[in-house]
């Protein structure tokens, strides 16, 4: 372990001695005002022909503005600066609309000009938006002068100072930088203004307002560089050929909930009542901010999430883990706007649950700091039944089990970090997070048993009460270095992530037999700890105008230790006796080392990407009580990927892809420890499980409509070997003193799944948007190697609808619905609510029953759009009833469960902030920030 860590740190030290570059910031969408329209930043470096930075060069930014005197658009100075000693320059608080001209000049060199833009359209002289409108002062924002005298004066001063001393030139440029009037027009006119505002809001949400202009070379001869344009448009749903991006921070139905509530509304995804996440009926690899995580969905607050990325067929540059489900990446909220901004949220629901969160971001100069804190309490009642006919033992029995329970969970998290912009192209980011959870599942199980003797029936009844707890702490930290080279698109990054997870669990289980009055008293206790370390470096090198090579390396090491104990109380003496099990103590360590290379090339109508990933993995388990060790080693596994894209026209694209992936057993799949929390459904891991390998093929067609609407059609085929499958078997259990059914895991010989998925985003009117997702698939699991003729072949489908309706008076209504048909059990489903202690859902011996549900939410913007009130109700018709049917040679079982139906919640959020670039160091820059609050 120490040797591996030394190698990882040495590798990172080698990479991070290189300079690092900051990322470009992005707007967060939502509303906008003058402050947001003046939030742009251009930065770069002025160099000579030898690449050496040029100090004291005058950098000026000019733009077209409306002159009220001449009634024409004229060029005026927007901002200016003298370069630093190393040639760096930063022009901040710039208008984000329109086109600009950047001019660089210094004595001895000819003036260099460059066209630049943030990608947003400017206004025509009449205002009102791109289509024109009513001319006159009414089209300018309040307090904004189109013929800003200070800007004119600064412009004249700057031009006249070009032939004077460097000192005077620098003073003139700094004076110009202090005058930053908004470019173009202000508010649109009444005619069509709302539609323009909606389009502009969407464009601002996706545009890049933090733009690196690269190295600007000044020569004795004049040189004009090519125009740089960034095009972007963001909506709640962004569909592309290789990934789907869904903005969930605007999802009203998830307000005050967890990641379970946010992700269940995302097309292609499904979340069951135990928190198991699936993509097209297979479990994906879960990422948070682009890296694998040990967190479960109920440990992440919905208010922390900005967007969710769904990658169904990841290329070779992504982690090969995830099997048939691909990757789901949860992107947490973070902001890099100048000044400060943040939000506060509070809420409660009908069951007594509550939530509160606050986040703040502060940036000035080279420092950007962010912090998020949240707490939420979740109370959710549950009920269910299990009807089982046992086909083994003597006598045969019929068992009816009725469950009533309540989950009481309190979760808190603190997340923060600092971005240090060392210079224009180097960024160091340090982030840390702390999460804690206290969970108390309480359950009463009433069991009726009919024993079928020859010619007669005997009945018995008992009640099993469980009072359990599971407390965990999760601590993580990450360090990232990034560098962007002057060459456009060339960059290198390196990062290391460390995460520790500690859990203490236990429970009292009392079984009272009706009639005799006898009570059996049992107790379980356990502790577990894990450490997960990842280190990664990536390099991108553009080849020509349209080619690109990407290289990377990654190491992931996980260390896990657990101790468990089962105790029975002697009814006569009251003394506890520990039942020794060979797996009471368990340790394992696994490691994955990987490297990848991809090459991509674009042509006029064709593009392709080929890649290869190599991974070496090892797994070592140890049982201290028996001093036994078992290992699984895969010295080298190769994972190729191929993507070919055909651009049919400007609106139609076609892509074919192939990838190979792996699904390695989780530690809850592997731990050979029997869980007795439900005496009718015992569960245990299998330390001899092998990884499963999947070959995946996809063909995707994309059609882009007007108004940003999009249609995505995908057909897919997946084939897996050594599929990790839940298997039911019987054995004599000493603790119970009888034959018992054990749910464990086995490697099935093979499986295949194929289907088609349709995703459509349709703006029916400017106020009504409908997003539809339909998935048709067939799955076949061949487990005949485990049990003769055990094959499960099932056709299934589901449809998901999301309707958003904007009403007058700043009201928004959102309706979400989903229907799922009978389906084969989800493949590789191992991320349950209690980290592996949920119901078994992955088996070749049954199917899940159909279900449907509808959620409704109403949102009202208040306090000049800085505040929001949201009322929502989940599972309106109490129809989200999860059920399953299982059949084997040992029993026939029918089960249903319902959790927290018709949950009504009320949530309030408030957003605040100022685009004040001098937050910590006040100075007189003659620019008033009064009333410039953020309007997200």
PDB file of N, CA and C in Angstrom, residues 273 382-388 399-405 443-448 678 680-681 839 849 881-885 893-898:
ATOM      1  N   UNK A 273     -37.241   2.399  -5.072  1.00  0.00           N
ATOM      2  CA  UNK A 273     -37.513   2.951  -3.741  1.00  0.00           C
ATOM      3  C   UNK A 273     -36.386   2.659  -2.750  1.00  0.00           C
ATOM      4  N   UNK A 382     -42.969   3.106   5.559  1.00  0.00           N
ATOM      5  CA  UNK A 382     -43.013   2.109   4.494  1.00  0.00           C
ATOM      6  C   UNK A 382     -43.899   0.949   4.928  1.00  0.00           C
ATOM      7  N   UNK A 383     -44.414   0.239   3.945  1.00  0.00           N
ATOM      8  CA  UNK A 383     -45.233  -0.941   4.197  1.00  0.00           C
ATOM      9  C   UNK A 383     -45.047  -1.911   3.041  1.00  0.00           C
ATOM     10  N   UNK A 384     -45.363  -3.174   3.290  1.00  0.00           N
ATOM     11  CA  UNK A 384     -45.230  -4.167   2.230  1.00  0.00           C
ATOM     12  C   UNK A 384     -45.666  -5.544   2.689  1.00  0.00           C
ATOM     13  N   UNK A 385     -45.708  -6.450   1.719  1.00  0.00           N
ATOM     14  CA  UNK A 385     -46.074  -7.839   1.996  1.00  0.00           C
ATOM     15  C   UNK A 385     -45.222  -8.776   1.162  1.00  0.00           C
ATOM     16  N   UNK A 386     -44.968  -9.940   1.719  1.00  0.00           N
ATOM     17  CA  UNK A 386     -44.296 -11.018   1.011  1.00  0.00           C
ATOM     18  C   UNK A 386     -45.117 -12.290   1.191  1.00  0.00           C
ATOM     19  N   UNK A 387     -45.479 -12.898   0.087  1.00  0.00           N
ATOM     20  CA  UNK A 387     -46.250 -14.146   0.093  1.00  0.00           C
ATOM     21  C   UNK A 387     -45.377 -15.222  -0.530  1.00  0.00           C
ATOM     22  N   UNK A 388     -44.986 -16.220   0.292  1.00  0.00           N
ATOM     23  CA  UNK A 388     -44.046 -17.240  -0.187  1.00  0.00           C
ATOM     24  C   UNK A 388     -44.610 -18.637   0.018  1.00  0.00           C
ATOM     25  N   UNK A 399     -45.979 -19.035   3.695  1.00  0.00           N
ATOM     26  CA  UNK A 399     -45.624 -17.956   4.612  1.00  0.00           C
ATOM     27  C   UNK A 399     -46.153 -16.635   4.061  1.00  0.00           C
ATOM     28  N   UNK A 400     -46.848 -15.881   4.923  1.00  0.00           N
ATOM     29  CA  UNK A 400     -47.294 -14.525   4.591  1.00  0.00           C
ATOM     30  C   UNK A 400     -46.635 -13.570   5.574  1.00  0.00           C
ATOM     31  N   UNK A 401     -45.920 -12.585   5.030  1.00  0.00           N
ATOM     32  CA  UNK A 401     -45.169 -11.658   5.862  1.00  0.00           C
ATOM     33  C   UNK A 401     -45.638 -10.237   5.581  1.00  0.00           C
ATOM     34  N   UNK A 402     -46.066  -9.524   6.628  1.00  0.00           N
ATOM     35  CA  UNK A 402     -46.511  -8.133   6.502  1.00  0.00           C
ATOM     36  C   UNK A 402     -45.501  -7.227   7.196  1.00  0.00           C
ATOM     37  N   UNK A 403     -45.044  -6.186   6.481  1.00  0.00           N
ATOM     38  CA  UNK A 403     -44.002  -5.302   6.992  1.00  0.00           C
ATOM     39  C   UNK A 403     -44.544  -3.893   7.207  1.00  0.00           C
ATOM     40  N   UNK A 404     -44.200  -3.316   8.342  1.00  0.00           N
ATOM     41  CA  UNK A 404     -44.458  -1.901   8.616  1.00  0.00           C
ATOM     42  C   UNK A 404     -43.176  -1.307   9.186  1.00  0.00           C
ATOM     43  N   UNK A 405     -42.732  -0.218   8.595  1.00  0.00           N
ATOM     44  CA  UNK A 405     -41.475   0.350   9.056  1.00  0.00           C
ATOM     45  C   UNK A 405     -41.410   1.847   8.880  1.00  0.00           C
ATOM     46  N   UNK A 443     -38.465  -1.477  12.034  1.00  0.00           N
ATOM     47  CA  UNK A 443     -39.379  -2.313  11.270  1.00  0.00           C
ATOM     48  C   UNK A 443     -40.024  -3.376  12.159  1.00  0.00           C
ATOM     49  N   UNK A 444     -41.312  -3.592  11.897  1.00  0.00           N
ATOM     50  CA  UNK A 444     -42.037  -4.695  12.517  1.00  0.00           C
ATOM     51  C   UNK A 444     -42.509  -5.631  11.412  1.00  0.00           C
ATOM     52  N   UNK A 445     -42.136  -6.894  11.519  1.00  0.00           N
ATOM     53  CA  UNK A 445     -42.507  -7.899  10.522  1.00  0.00           C
ATOM     54  C   UNK A 445     -43.397  -8.938  11.199  1.00  0.00           C
ATOM     55  N   UNK A 446     -44.645  -9.020  10.770  1.00  0.00           N
ATOM     56  CA  UNK A 446     -45.571 -10.025  11.296  1.00  0.00           C
ATOM     57  C   UNK A 446     -45.640 -11.173  10.285  1.00  0.00           C
ATOM     58  N   UNK A 447     -45.333 -12.366  10.746  1.00  0.00           N
ATOM     59  CA  UNK A 447     -45.229 -13.525   9.860  1.00  0.00           C
ATOM     60  C   UNK A 447     -46.239 -14.594  10.257  1.00  0.00           C
ATOM     61  N   UNK A 448     -47.042 -15.034   9.264  1.00  0.00           N
ATOM     62  CA  UNK A 448     -48.004 -16.119   9.445  1.00  0.00           C
ATOM     63  C   UNK A 448     -47.504 -17.324   8.644  1.00  0.00           C
ATOM     64  N   UNK A 678     -33.559  -9.745   8.204  1.00  0.00           N
ATOM     65  CA  UNK A 678     -34.843 -10.313   7.795  1.00  0.00           C
ATOM     66  C   UNK A 678     -34.666 -11.830   7.746  1.00  0.00           C
ATOM     67  N   UNK A 680     -36.487 -14.125   6.857  1.00  0.00           N
ATOM     68  CA  UNK A 680     -37.050 -14.767   5.682  1.00  0.00           C
ATOM     69  C   UNK A 680     -36.204 -14.525   4.438  1.00  0.00           C
ATOM     70  N   UNK A 681     -35.365 -13.490   4.476  1.00  0.00           N
ATOM     71  CA  UNK A 681     -34.542 -13.130   3.318  1.00  0.00           C
ATOM     72  C   UNK A 681     -33.116 -12.874   3.786  1.00  0.00           C
ATOM     73  N   UNK A 839     -32.971  -4.505  -0.638  1.00  0.00           N
ATOM     74  CA  UNK A 839     -33.508  -5.735  -1.194  1.00  0.00           C
ATOM     75  C   UNK A 839     -32.690  -6.192  -2.395  1.00  0.00           C
ATOM     76  N   UNK A 849     -42.287  -6.146 -11.089  1.00  0.00           N
ATOM     77  CA  UNK A 849     -43.632  -5.871 -11.567  1.00  0.00           C
ATOM     78  C   UNK A 849     -43.730  -4.452 -12.135  1.00  0.00           C
ATOM     79  N   UNK A 881     -45.616   1.631  -6.303  1.00  0.00           N
ATOM     80  CA  UNK A 881     -45.583   0.407  -5.500  1.00  0.00           C
ATOM     81  C   UNK A 881     -44.639  -0.585  -6.161  1.00  0.00           C
ATOM     82  N   UNK A 882     -43.500  -0.787  -5.530  1.00  0.00           N
ATOM     83  CA  UNK A 882     -42.468  -1.658  -6.090  1.00  0.00           C
ATOM     84  C   UNK A 882     -42.796  -3.110  -5.765  1.00  0.00           C
ATOM     85  N   UNK A 883     -42.778  -3.963  -6.788  1.00  0.00           N
ATOM     86  CA  UNK A 883     -43.106  -5.373  -6.571  1.00  0.00           C
ATOM     87  C   UNK A 883     -42.204  -6.285  -7.371  1.00  0.00           C
ATOM     88  N   UNK A 884     -42.143  -7.532  -6.966  1.00  0.00           N
ATOM     89  CA  UNK A 884     -41.316  -8.514  -7.669  1.00  0.00           C
ATOM     90  C   UNK A 884     -41.921  -9.898  -7.529  1.00  0.00           C
ATOM     91  N   UNK A 885     -41.548 -10.750  -8.479  1.00  0.00           N
ATOM     92  CA  UNK A 885     -41.964 -12.154  -8.457  1.00  0.00           C
ATOM     93  C   UNK A 885     -40.727 -12.996  -8.686  1.00  0.00           C
ATOM     94  N   UNK A 893     -42.302 -16.810  -4.733  1.00  0.00           N
ATOM     95  CA  UNK A 893     -42.460 -15.659  -3.848  1.00  0.00           C
ATOM     96  C   UNK A 893     -42.997 -14.455  -4.606  1.00  0.00           C
ATOM     97  N   UNK A 894     -43.955 -13.764  -3.989  1.00  0.00           N
ATOM     98  CA  UNK A 894     -44.562 -12.545  -4.537  1.00  0.00           C
ATOM     99  C   UNK A 894     -44.428 -11.445  -3.481  1.00  0.00           C
ATOM    100  N   UNK A 895     -43.859 -10.292  -3.879  1.00  0.00           N
ATOM    101  CA  UNK A 895     -43.552  -9.237  -2.914  1.00  0.00           C
ATOM    102  C   UNK A 895     -43.981  -7.875  -3.457  1.00  0.00           C
ATOM    103  N   UNK A 896     -44.485  -7.008  -2.566  1.00  0.00           N
ATOM    104  CA  UNK A 896     -44.706  -5.613  -2.935  1.00  0.00           C
ATOM    105  C   UNK A 896     -44.317  -4.709  -1.768  1.00  0.00           C
ATOM    106  N   UNK A 897     -43.906  -3.464  -2.093  1.00  0.00           N
ATOM    107  CA  UNK A 897     -43.511  -2.500  -1.071  1.00  0.00           C
ATOM    108  C   UNK A 897     -43.901  -1.102  -1.516  1.00  0.00           C
ATOM    109  N   UNK A 898     -44.189  -0.241  -0.527  1.00  0.00           N
ATOM    110  CA  UNK A 898     -44.571   1.143  -0.781  1.00  0.00           C
ATOM    111  C   UNK A 898     -43.885   2.013   0.262  1.00  0.00           C
TER     112      UNK A 898
END
